[in-house]
PDB file of C-alpha atoms and ligand atoms in Angstrom:
ATOM      1  CA  MET A   1       5.101  -4.043   1.530  1.00 98.00           C
ATOM      2  CA  GLY A   2       4.743  -5.186  -2.086  1.00 98.00           C
ATOM      3  CA  GLY A   3       6.077  -8.680  -1.437  1.00 98.00           C
ATOM      4  CA  LYS A   4       3.784  -9.247   1.527  1.00 98.00           C
ATOM      5  CA  LEU A   5       0.637  -7.672   0.087  1.00 98.00           C
ATOM      6  CA  GLY A   6       1.168  -9.441  -3.245  1.00 98.00           C
ATOM      7  CA  THR A   7       1.553 -12.763  -1.449  1.00 98.00           C
ATOM      8  CA  ILE A   8      -1.632 -12.182   0.534  1.00 98.00           C
ATOM      9  CA  TRP A   9      -3.627 -11.154  -2.539  1.00 98.00           C
ATOM     10  CA  ALA A  10      -2.399 -14.197  -4.465  1.00 98.00           C
ATOM     11  CA  ARG A  11      -3.489 -16.389  -1.565  1.00 97.00           C
ATOM     12  CA  ALA A  12      -6.845 -14.595  -1.547  1.00 97.00           C
ATOM     13  CA  GLY A  13      -7.303 -15.623  -5.209  1.00 97.00           C
ATOM     14  CA  HIS A  14      -6.100 -12.585  -7.184  1.00 98.00           C
ATOM     15  CA  ASP A  15      -3.754 -12.664 -10.190  1.00 98.00           C
ATOM     16  CA  VAL A  16      -0.558 -10.967  -9.013  1.00 98.00           C
ATOM     17  CA  VAL A  17       2.539  -9.758 -10.872  1.00 98.00           C
ATOM     18  CA  PHE A  18       5.546  -8.992  -8.634  1.00 98.00           C
ATOM     19  CA  SER A  19       7.777  -6.359 -10.163  1.00 98.00           C
ATOM     20  CA  TYR A  20      10.608  -3.943  -9.457  1.00 98.00           C
ATOM     21  CA  ALA A  21      13.637  -5.251  -7.577  1.00 98.00           C
ATOM     22  CA  ARG A  22      17.355  -5.355  -8.254  1.00 97.00           C
ATOM     23  CA  SER A  23      17.127  -9.137  -8.417  1.00 96.00           C
ATOM     24  CA  GLU A  24      14.718 -10.807 -10.806  1.00 96.00           C
ATOM     25  CA  GLU A  25      15.280 -14.042  -8.887  1.00 98.00           C
ATOM     26  CA  LYS A  26      13.805 -12.411  -5.766  1.00 98.00           C
ATOM     27  CA  LEU A  27      10.617 -11.591  -7.691  1.00 98.00           C
ATOM     28  CA  LYS A  28      10.424 -15.124  -9.089  1.00 98.00           C
ATOM     29  CA  GLN A  29      10.907 -16.560  -5.613  1.00 98.00           C
ATOM     30  CA  LEU A  30       8.131 -14.314  -4.265  1.00 98.00           C
ATOM     31  CA  ALA A  31       5.822 -15.560  -7.026  1.00 98.00           C
ATOM     32  CA  ARG A  32       6.685 -19.221  -6.299  1.00 97.00           C
ATOM     33  CA  ASP A  33       6.234 -18.771  -2.538  1.00 97.00           C
ATOM     34  CA  ALA A  34       2.949 -16.905  -2.964  1.00 96.00           C
ATOM     35  CA  ARG A  35       1.526 -19.890  -4.833  1.00 87.00           C
ATOM     36  CA  GLY A  36      -1.829 -19.117  -6.468  1.00 89.00           C
ATOM     37  CA  LYS A  37      -1.816 -17.122  -9.695  1.00 94.00           C
ATOM     38  CA  ALA A  38       1.384 -15.135  -9.163  1.00 98.00           C
ATOM     39  CA  ARG A  39       4.307 -14.399 -11.466  1.00 97.00           C
ATOM     40  CA  ALA A  40       7.261 -12.053 -11.813  1.00 98.00           C
ATOM     41  CA  GLY A  41       7.313  -9.343 -14.476  1.00 98.00           C
ATOM     42  CA  THR A  42       8.568  -5.893 -15.365  1.00 98.00           C
ATOM     43  CA  PRO A  43       6.720  -2.840 -14.021  1.00 98.00           C
ATOM     44  CA  ARG A  44       5.272  -2.365 -17.515  1.00 98.00           C
ATOM     45  CA  GLU A  45       4.003  -5.967 -17.585  1.00 98.00           C
ATOM     46  CA  ALA A  46       2.622  -5.626 -14.048  1.00 97.00           C
ATOM     47  CA  ALA A  47       0.665  -2.505 -14.958  1.00 97.00           C
ATOM     48  CA  HIS A  48      -0.491  -3.567 -18.418  1.00 94.00           C
ATOM     49  CA  ASP A  49      -3.706  -5.533 -17.749  1.00 91.00           C
ATOM     50  CA  ALA A  50      -3.964  -4.799 -14.042  1.00 97.00           C
ATOM     51  CA  ASP A  51      -7.210  -3.752 -12.379  1.00 96.00           C
ATOM     52  CA  ALA A  52      -5.019  -2.135  -9.731  1.00 98.00           C
ATOM     53  CA  VAL A  53      -1.336  -1.330  -9.304  1.00 98.00           C
ATOM     54  CA  LEU A  54       0.275  -1.139  -5.852  1.00 98.00           C
ATOM     55  CA  LEU A  55       3.017   1.471  -5.697  1.00 98.00           C
ATOM     56  CA  ALA A  56       5.326   0.358  -2.895  1.00 98.00           C
ATOM     57  CA  VAL A  57       8.782   1.806  -3.405  1.00 98.00           C
ATOM     58  CA  HIS A  58      10.954   4.247  -1.502  1.00 98.00           C
ATOM     59  CA  TRP A  59      10.108   7.850  -2.365  1.00 98.00           C
ATOM     60  CA  SER A  60      13.505   8.225  -4.038  1.00 98.00           C
ATOM     61  CA  ARG A  61      12.584   5.408  -6.497  1.00 98.00           C
ATOM     62  CA  VAL A  62       9.151   6.717  -7.543  1.00 98.00           C
ATOM     63  CA  ASP A  63      10.307   8.498 -10.715  1.00 97.00           C
ATOM     64  CA  ASP A  64      12.269   5.457 -11.828  1.00 98.00           C
ATOM     65  CA  VAL A  65       9.468   2.944 -11.306  1.00 98.00           C
ATOM     66  CA  LEU A  66       6.891   5.221 -12.968  1.00 98.00           C
ATOM     67  CA  LYS A  67       9.175   5.584 -15.969  1.00 98.00           C
ATOM     68  CA  GLN A  68       9.517   1.810 -16.174  1.00 98.00           C
ATOM     69  CA  ALA A  69       5.764   1.275 -15.816  1.00 98.00           C
ATOM     70  CA  GLY A  70       4.972   3.381 -18.893  1.00 97.00           C
ATOM     71  CA  ASP A  71       1.558   4.889 -19.555  1.00 96.00           C
ATOM     72  CA  LEU A  72      -0.658   4.596 -16.479  1.00 97.00           C
ATOM     73  CA  SER A  73      -3.600   6.603 -17.866  1.00 97.00           C
ATOM     74  CA  GLY A  74      -6.862   5.371 -16.381  1.00 97.00           C
ATOM     75  CA  LYS A  75      -5.097   2.915 -14.042  1.00 98.00           C
ATOM     76  CA  VAL A  76      -6.057   2.523 -10.425  1.00 98.00           C
ATOM     77  CA  ILE A  77      -2.876   3.136  -8.429  1.00 98.00           C
ATOM     78  CA  ILE A  78      -2.919   2.276  -4.760  1.00 98.00           C
ATOM     79  CA  THR A  79       0.017   3.936  -3.083  1.00 98.00           C
ATOM     80  CA  CYS A  80       1.486   3.058   0.273  1.00 98.00           C
ATOM     81  CA  SER A  81       4.669   4.979  -0.513  1.00 98.00           C
ATOM     82  CA  LEU A  82       5.464   7.693   2.003  1.00 98.00           C
ATOM     83  CA  PRO A  83       7.342  10.836   0.997  1.00 98.00           C
ATOM     84  CA  MET A  84      10.310  10.081   3.269  1.00 98.00           C
ATOM     85  CA  ASN A  85      13.763  11.654   2.981  1.00 98.00           C
ATOM     86  CA  ALA A  86      16.821   9.597   2.093  1.00 97.00           C
ATOM     87  CA  ASP A  87      17.524   8.349   5.608  1.00 96.00           C
ATOM     88  CA  ASP A  88      13.836   7.822   6.437  1.00 95.00           C
ATOM     89  CA  SER A  89      13.971  10.285   9.335  1.00 93.00           C
ATOM     90  CA  GLY A  90      11.237  12.654   8.140  1.00 96.00           C
ATOM     91  CA  LEU A  91       8.606  13.539   5.559  1.00 98.00           C
ATOM     92  CA  VAL A  92       9.762  15.721   2.659  1.00 97.00           C
ATOM     93  CA  ILE A  93       6.154  16.707   1.841  1.00 97.00           C
ATOM     94  CA  ALA A  94       3.642  17.388   4.603  1.00 96.00           C
ATOM     95  CA  HIS A  95       0.972  19.675   6.013  1.00 94.00           C
ATOM     96  CA  THR A  96       0.177  21.688   2.867  1.00 97.00           C
ATOM     97  CA  SER A  97       0.370  18.645   0.585  1.00 98.00           C
ATOM     98  CA  SER A  98       1.104  14.916   0.770  1.00 98.00           C
ATOM     99  CA  GLY A  99       3.024  12.241  -1.083  1.00 98.00           C
ATOM    100  CA  ALA A 100      -0.242  10.935  -2.504  1.00 98.00           C
ATOM    101  CA  GLU A 101      -1.184  14.347  -3.911  1.00 98.00           C
ATOM    102  CA  ALA A 102       2.305  14.869  -5.337  1.00 98.00           C
ATOM    103  CA  LEU A 103       1.996  11.482  -7.020  1.00 98.00           C
ATOM    104  CA  ALA A 104      -1.422  12.370  -8.424  1.00 98.00           C
ATOM    105  CA  LYS A 105       0.148  15.450 -10.037  1.00 98.00           C
ATOM    106  CA  ARG A 106       2.921  13.263 -11.438  1.00 97.00           C
ATOM    107  CA  VAL A 107       0.415  10.836 -13.062  1.00 97.00           C
ATOM    108  CA  PRO A 108      -2.671  13.060 -13.555  1.00 95.00           C
ATOM    109  CA  LYS A 109      -4.553  10.550 -15.699  1.00 97.00           C
ATOM    110  CA  ALA A 110      -4.260   7.716 -13.167  1.00 98.00           C
ATOM    111  CA  ARG A 111      -6.776   7.146 -10.363  1.00 98.00           C
ATOM    112  CA  LEU A 112      -4.916   7.424  -7.090  1.00 98.00           C
ATOM    113  CA  VAL A 113      -5.888   5.873  -3.780  1.00 98.00           C
ATOM    114  CA  SER A 114      -3.731   6.140  -0.683  1.00 99.00           C
ATOM    115  CA  ALA A 115      -3.925   2.944   1.421  1.00 99.00           C
ATOM    116  CA  PHE A 116      -1.835   0.500   3.452  1.00 98.00           C
ATOM    117  CA  GLY A 117       0.821   3.113   4.238  1.00 98.00           C
ATOM    118  CA  THR A 118      -0.443   3.450   7.824  1.00 98.00           C
ATOM    119  CA  VAL A 119       0.591  -0.013   9.031  1.00 98.00           C
ATOM    120  CA  PRO A 120       3.975  -1.702   9.325  1.00 98.00           C
ATOM    121  CA  SER A 121       4.566  -4.520   6.843  1.00 98.00           C
ATOM    122  CA  GLU A 122       5.357  -6.824   9.761  1.00 98.00           C
ATOM    123  CA  VAL A 123       1.687  -6.928  10.796  1.00 98.00           C
ATOM    124  CA  LEU A 124       0.232  -7.896   7.414  1.00 98.00           C
ATOM    125  CA  PHE A 125       0.511 -11.701   7.587  1.00 98.00           C
ATOM    126  CA  GLY A 126      -0.881 -11.642  11.142  1.00 98.00           C
ATOM    127  CA  VAL A 127      -3.891  -9.581  10.046  1.00 98.00           C
ATOM    128  CA  PHE A 128      -4.477 -11.972   7.138  1.00 98.00           C
ATOM    129  CA  ALA A 129      -4.260 -14.995   9.439  1.00 98.00           C
ATOM    130  CA  ALA A 130      -6.843 -13.395  11.770  1.00 98.00           C
ATOM    131  CA  ARG A 131      -9.236 -12.292   8.997  1.00 97.00           C
ATOM    132  CA  ARG A 132     -12.091 -14.537  10.136  1.00 96.00           C
ATOM    133  CA  LYS A 133     -12.170 -13.023  13.617  1.00 95.00           C
ATOM    134  CA  VAL A 134     -15.045 -10.628  14.343  1.00 90.00           C
ATOM    135  CA  ARG A 135     -12.985  -7.624  15.456  1.00 94.00           C
ATOM    136  CA  ARG A 136     -10.865  -6.612  12.522  1.00 97.00           C
ATOM    137  CA  PRO A 137      -8.249  -3.847  12.714  1.00 98.00           C
ATOM    138  CA  SER A 138      -9.101  -0.648  10.826  1.00 98.00           C
ATOM    139  CA  LEU A 139      -7.258   0.627   7.779  1.00 98.00           C
ATOM    140  CA  VAL A 140      -7.772   4.170   6.551  1.00 98.00           C
ATOM    141  CA  TYR A 141      -7.745   4.954   2.843  1.00 99.00           C
ATOM    142  CA  CYS A 142      -8.491   8.054   0.809  1.00 99.00           C
ATOM    143  CA  GLY A 143      -8.877   9.108  -2.808  1.00 98.00           C
ATOM    144  CA  ASP A 144     -10.912  11.223  -5.209  1.00 98.00           C
ATOM    145  CA  ASP A 145     -12.312   8.510  -7.497  1.00 98.00           C
ATOM    146  CA  ALA A 146     -15.226   6.393  -6.233  1.00 98.00           C
ATOM    147  CA  ARG A 147     -14.604   3.372  -8.497  1.00 97.00           C
ATOM    148  CA  SER A 148     -10.929   3.119  -7.488  1.00 98.00           C
ATOM    149  CA  LYS A 149     -11.823   3.464  -3.834  1.00 98.00           C
ATOM    150  CA  LYS A 150     -14.246   0.537  -4.178  1.00 98.00           C
ATOM    151  CA  ILE A 151     -11.436  -1.629  -5.593  1.00 98.00           C
ATOM    152  CA  ALA A 152      -9.087  -0.475  -2.818  1.00 98.00           C
ATOM    153  CA  ALA A 153     -11.693  -1.260  -0.156  1.00 98.00           C
ATOM    154  CA  GLU A 154     -12.079  -4.810  -1.511  1.00 98.00           C
ATOM    155  CA  LEU A 155      -8.318  -5.313  -1.466  1.00 98.00           C
ATOM    156  CA  ILE A 156      -8.144  -3.928   2.075  1.00 98.00           C
ATOM    157  CA  ARG A 157     -10.893  -6.352   3.148  1.00 98.00           C
ATOM    158  CA  ASP A 158      -9.072  -9.248   1.445  1.00 98.00           C
ATOM    159  CA  VAL A 159      -6.042  -8.616   3.661  1.00 98.00           C
ATOM    160  CA  GLY A 160      -8.243  -8.770   6.763  1.00 98.00           C
ATOM    161  CA  PHE A 161      -8.720  -5.103   7.655  1.00 98.00           C
ATOM    162  CA  ASP A 162     -11.921  -3.128   8.093  1.00 98.00           C
ATOM    163  CA  PRO A 163     -11.611  -0.373   5.455  1.00 98.00           C
ATOM    164  CA  VAL A 164     -12.240   3.153   6.775  1.00 98.00           C
ATOM    165  CA  ASP A 165     -12.969   5.679   4.020  1.00 98.00           C
ATOM    166  CA  ALA A 166     -11.249   8.853   5.201  1.00 98.00           C
ATOM    167  CA  GLY A 167     -12.450  10.964   2.244  1.00 98.00           C
ATOM    168  CA  PRO A 168     -10.611  12.711  -0.612  1.00 98.00           C
ATOM    169  CA  LEU A 169      -6.946  12.261  -1.508  1.00 98.00           C
ATOM    170  CA  ARG A 170      -5.920  15.424   0.340  1.00 98.00           C
ATOM    171  CA  ILE A 171      -6.662  13.611   3.624  1.00 98.00           C
ATOM    172  CA  ALA A 172      -3.336  11.852   2.989  1.00 98.00           C
ATOM    173  CA  ARG A 173      -1.921  15.042   4.571  1.00 98.00           C
ATOM    174  CA  TYR A 174      -3.182  13.598   7.847  1.00 98.00           C
ATOM    175  CA  THR A 175      -2.716   9.861   7.233  1.00 98.00           C
ATOM    176  CA  GLU A 176       0.936  10.132   6.150  1.00 98.00           C
ATOM    177  CA  PRO A 177       2.145  11.869   9.355  1.00 98.00           C
ATOM    178  CA  PHE A 178      -0.077   9.465  11.349  1.00 98.00           C
ATOM    179  CA  THR A 179       2.167   6.691  10.007  1.00 98.00           C
ATOM    180  CA  LEU A 180       5.136   8.254  11.770  1.00 97.00           C
ATOM    181  CA  LEU A 181       3.266   7.754  15.041  1.00 97.00           C
ATOM    182  CA  ILE A 182       2.533   4.134  14.114  1.00 97.00           C
ATOM    183  CA  ALA A 183       6.211   3.641  13.187  1.00 97.00           C
ATOM    184  CA  GLN A 184       7.281   5.129  16.519  1.00 97.00           C
ATOM    185  CA  LEU A 185       5.052   2.688  18.395  1.00 97.00           C
ATOM    186  CA  ALA A 186       6.017  -0.238  16.153  1.00 97.00           C
ATOM    187  CA  TYR A 187       9.757   0.219  15.932  1.00 96.00           C
ATOM    188  CA  GLU A 188      10.694   2.191  19.059  1.00 95.00           C
ATOM    189  CA  GLY A 189       8.369   0.474  21.531  1.00 86.00           C
ATOM    190  CA  ASP A 190       9.026  -2.714  23.483  1.00 92.00           C
ATOM    191  CA  GLU A 191       6.295  -4.829  21.944  1.00 94.00           C
ATOM    192  CA  GLY A 192       7.505  -5.238  18.404  1.00 95.00           C
ATOM    193  CA  PRO A 193       6.327  -4.068  14.996  1.00 97.00           C
ATOM    194  CA  GLU A 194       3.305  -6.346  14.556  1.00 98.00           C
ATOM    195  CA  LEU A 195       0.990  -3.431  15.257  1.00 98.00           C
ATOM    196  CA  ALA A 196      -2.345  -2.405  13.735  1.00 98.00           C
ATOM    197  CA  TYR A 197      -4.984   0.066  14.953  1.00 98.00           C
ATOM    198  CA  ARG A 198      -8.742   0.044  15.379  1.00 98.00           C
ATOM    199  CA  PHE A 199     -11.234   2.926  15.565  1.00 97.00           C
ATOM    200  CA  GLU A 200     -14.133   2.461  17.955  1.00 94.00           C
ATOM    201  CA  ARG A 201     -17.321   4.521  17.735  1.00 92.00           C
ATOM    202  CA  PHE A 202     -19.475   5.154  20.788  1.00 94.00           C
ATOM    203  CA  GLY A 203     -22.372   7.159  19.309  1.00 90.00           C
ATOM    204  CA  LYS A 204     -25.838   5.505  19.063  1.00 76.00           C
TER     205      LYS A 204
HETATM  206  N1  NAP B   1       7.957  -1.265   5.291  1.00 78.84           N
HETATM  207  C1  NAP B   1       6.902  -0.798   5.928  1.00 78.84           C
HETATM  208  O1  NAP B   1       6.506  -1.320   6.977  1.00 78.84           O
HETATM  209  C2  NAP B   1       6.131   0.377   5.356  1.00 78.84           C
HETATM  210  C3  NAP B   1       4.968   0.785   6.010  1.00 78.84           C
HETATM  211  C4  NAP B   1       4.234   1.837   5.477  1.00 78.84           C
HETATM  212  C5  NAP B   1       4.647   2.452   4.310  1.00 78.84           C
HETATM  213  N2  NAP B   1       5.793   2.043   3.708  1.00 78.84           N
HETATM  214  C6  NAP B   1       6.194   2.717   2.467  1.00 78.84           C
HETATM  215  O2  NAP B   1       6.059   1.769   1.423  1.00 78.84           O
HETATM  216  C7  NAP B   1       7.085   1.960   0.443  1.00 78.84           C
HETATM  217  C8  NAP B   1       7.819   0.653   0.252  1.00 78.84           C
HETATM  218  O3  NAP B   1       8.473   0.305   1.459  1.00 78.84           O
HETATM  219  P1  NAP B   1       9.160  -1.109   1.636  1.00 78.84           P
HETATM  220  O4  NAP B   1       9.624  -1.160   3.042  1.00 78.84           O
HETATM  221  O5  NAP B   1       8.268  -2.170   1.121  1.00 78.84           O
HETATM  222  O6  NAP B   1      10.443  -0.945   0.667  1.00 78.84           O
HETATM  223  P2  NAP B   1      11.454  -2.048   0.167  1.00 78.84           P
HETATM  224  O7  NAP B   1      11.438  -3.233   1.056  1.00 78.84           O
HETATM  225  O8  NAP B   1      12.717  -1.347  -0.066  1.00 78.84           O
HETATM  226  O9  NAP B   1      10.800  -2.492  -1.210  1.00 78.84           O
HETATM  227  C9  NAP B   1      10.754  -1.669  -2.314  1.00 78.84           C
HETATM  228  C10 NAP B   1      11.014  -2.425  -3.595  1.00 78.84           C
HETATM  229  O10 NAP B   1      11.830  -1.578  -4.401  1.00 78.84           O
HETATM  230  C11 NAP B   1      12.916  -2.348  -4.900  1.00 78.84           C
HETATM  231  N3  NAP B   1      14.077  -1.491  -5.171  1.00 78.84           N
HETATM  232  C12 NAP B   1      14.764  -0.704  -4.308  1.00 78.84           C
HETATM  233  N4  NAP B   1      15.766  -0.060  -4.950  1.00 78.84           N
HETATM  234  C13 NAP B   1      15.693  -0.468  -6.251  1.00 78.84           C
HETATM  235  C14 NAP B   1      16.463  -0.174  -7.422  1.00 78.84           C
HETATM  236  N5  NAP B   1      17.505   0.653  -7.377  1.00 78.84           N
HETATM  237  N6  NAP B   1      16.104  -0.769  -8.567  1.00 78.84           N
HETATM  238  C15 NAP B   1      15.058  -1.629  -8.631  1.00 78.84           C
HETATM  239  N7  NAP B   1      14.305  -1.948  -7.564  1.00 78.84           N
HETATM  240  C16 NAP B   1      14.625  -1.377  -6.398  1.00 78.84           C
HETATM  241  C17 NAP B   1      13.191  -3.325  -3.793  1.00 78.84           C
HETATM  242  O11 NAP B   1      13.907  -4.452  -4.282  1.00 78.84           O
HETATM  243  P3  NAP B   1      15.396  -4.831  -3.781  1.00 78.84           P
HETATM  244  O12 NAP B   1      15.712  -3.991  -2.584  1.00 78.84           O
HETATM  245  O13 NAP B   1      15.305  -6.277  -3.461  1.00 78.84           O
HETATM  246  O14 NAP B   1      16.245  -4.545  -4.951  1.00 78.84           O
HETATM  247  C18 NAP B   1      11.778  -3.732  -3.426  1.00 78.84           C
HETATM  248  O15 NAP B   1      11.289  -4.713  -4.313  1.00 78.84           O
HETATM  249  C19 NAP B   1       7.959   3.087   0.955  1.00 78.84           C
HETATM  250  O16 NAP B   1       7.612   4.296   0.321  1.00 78.84           O
HETATM  251  C20 NAP B   1       7.652   3.179   2.447  1.00 78.84           C
HETATM  252  O17 NAP B   1       7.769   4.495   2.934  1.00 78.84           O
HETATM  253  C21 NAP B   1       6.529   1.010   4.207  1.00 78.84           C
END
């Protein structure tokens, strides 16, 4: 998720720092391939001057990457990380809370937005390539801070989605399990993982 979204945002004109992998060379290669204003750095360097930080690691790595990132007070954190168990077969937090809310408790001074977690990474380049088409796929996002949500909505639009504001961060209780449906359709269906969704309204 981080490699693909970072590449897209660099191509859309943003300054991007790729961070957190076991191989620094992989991050450097991502930055070279992204072209634009992209570079590799540590999580601390990535977070330092950033207008927004994408948190895109396995749930089991969250504590480690947050420790490496240092003080995130006041930072806009966009999380696509789902609270999955070790073998990715189920959510370890659901119904009465969500991964996004657990994260917000973990970094109470950061401004959390939950976004991008509802689509498979395999669809992202296709959505970006189709961004000039009239009918964009939807992408739900939620959070408690209006300014951070505005930044998230811009980044969602830059990828080629139509941002759908689903409300406060606690709505991640619904969006995170929704992703398991999307994953079922993407990875267990016959038509491949390049899947996005679109909400249609029929009132007025
Ligand atoms: N993939 C999807 O389609 C998708 C969709 C929706 C939500 N999500 C959520 O998004 C999050 C990220 O998923 P992803 O598929 O992008 O994960 P990923 O491919 O495993 O990427 C996560 C990053 O963490 C790094 N990493 C893993 N273990 C590490 C370690 N021990 N030390 C340092 N770096 C380490 C990986 O680098 P290396 O492995 O190269 O070291 C990689 O750069 C997850 O929480 C997932 O539930 C994923």
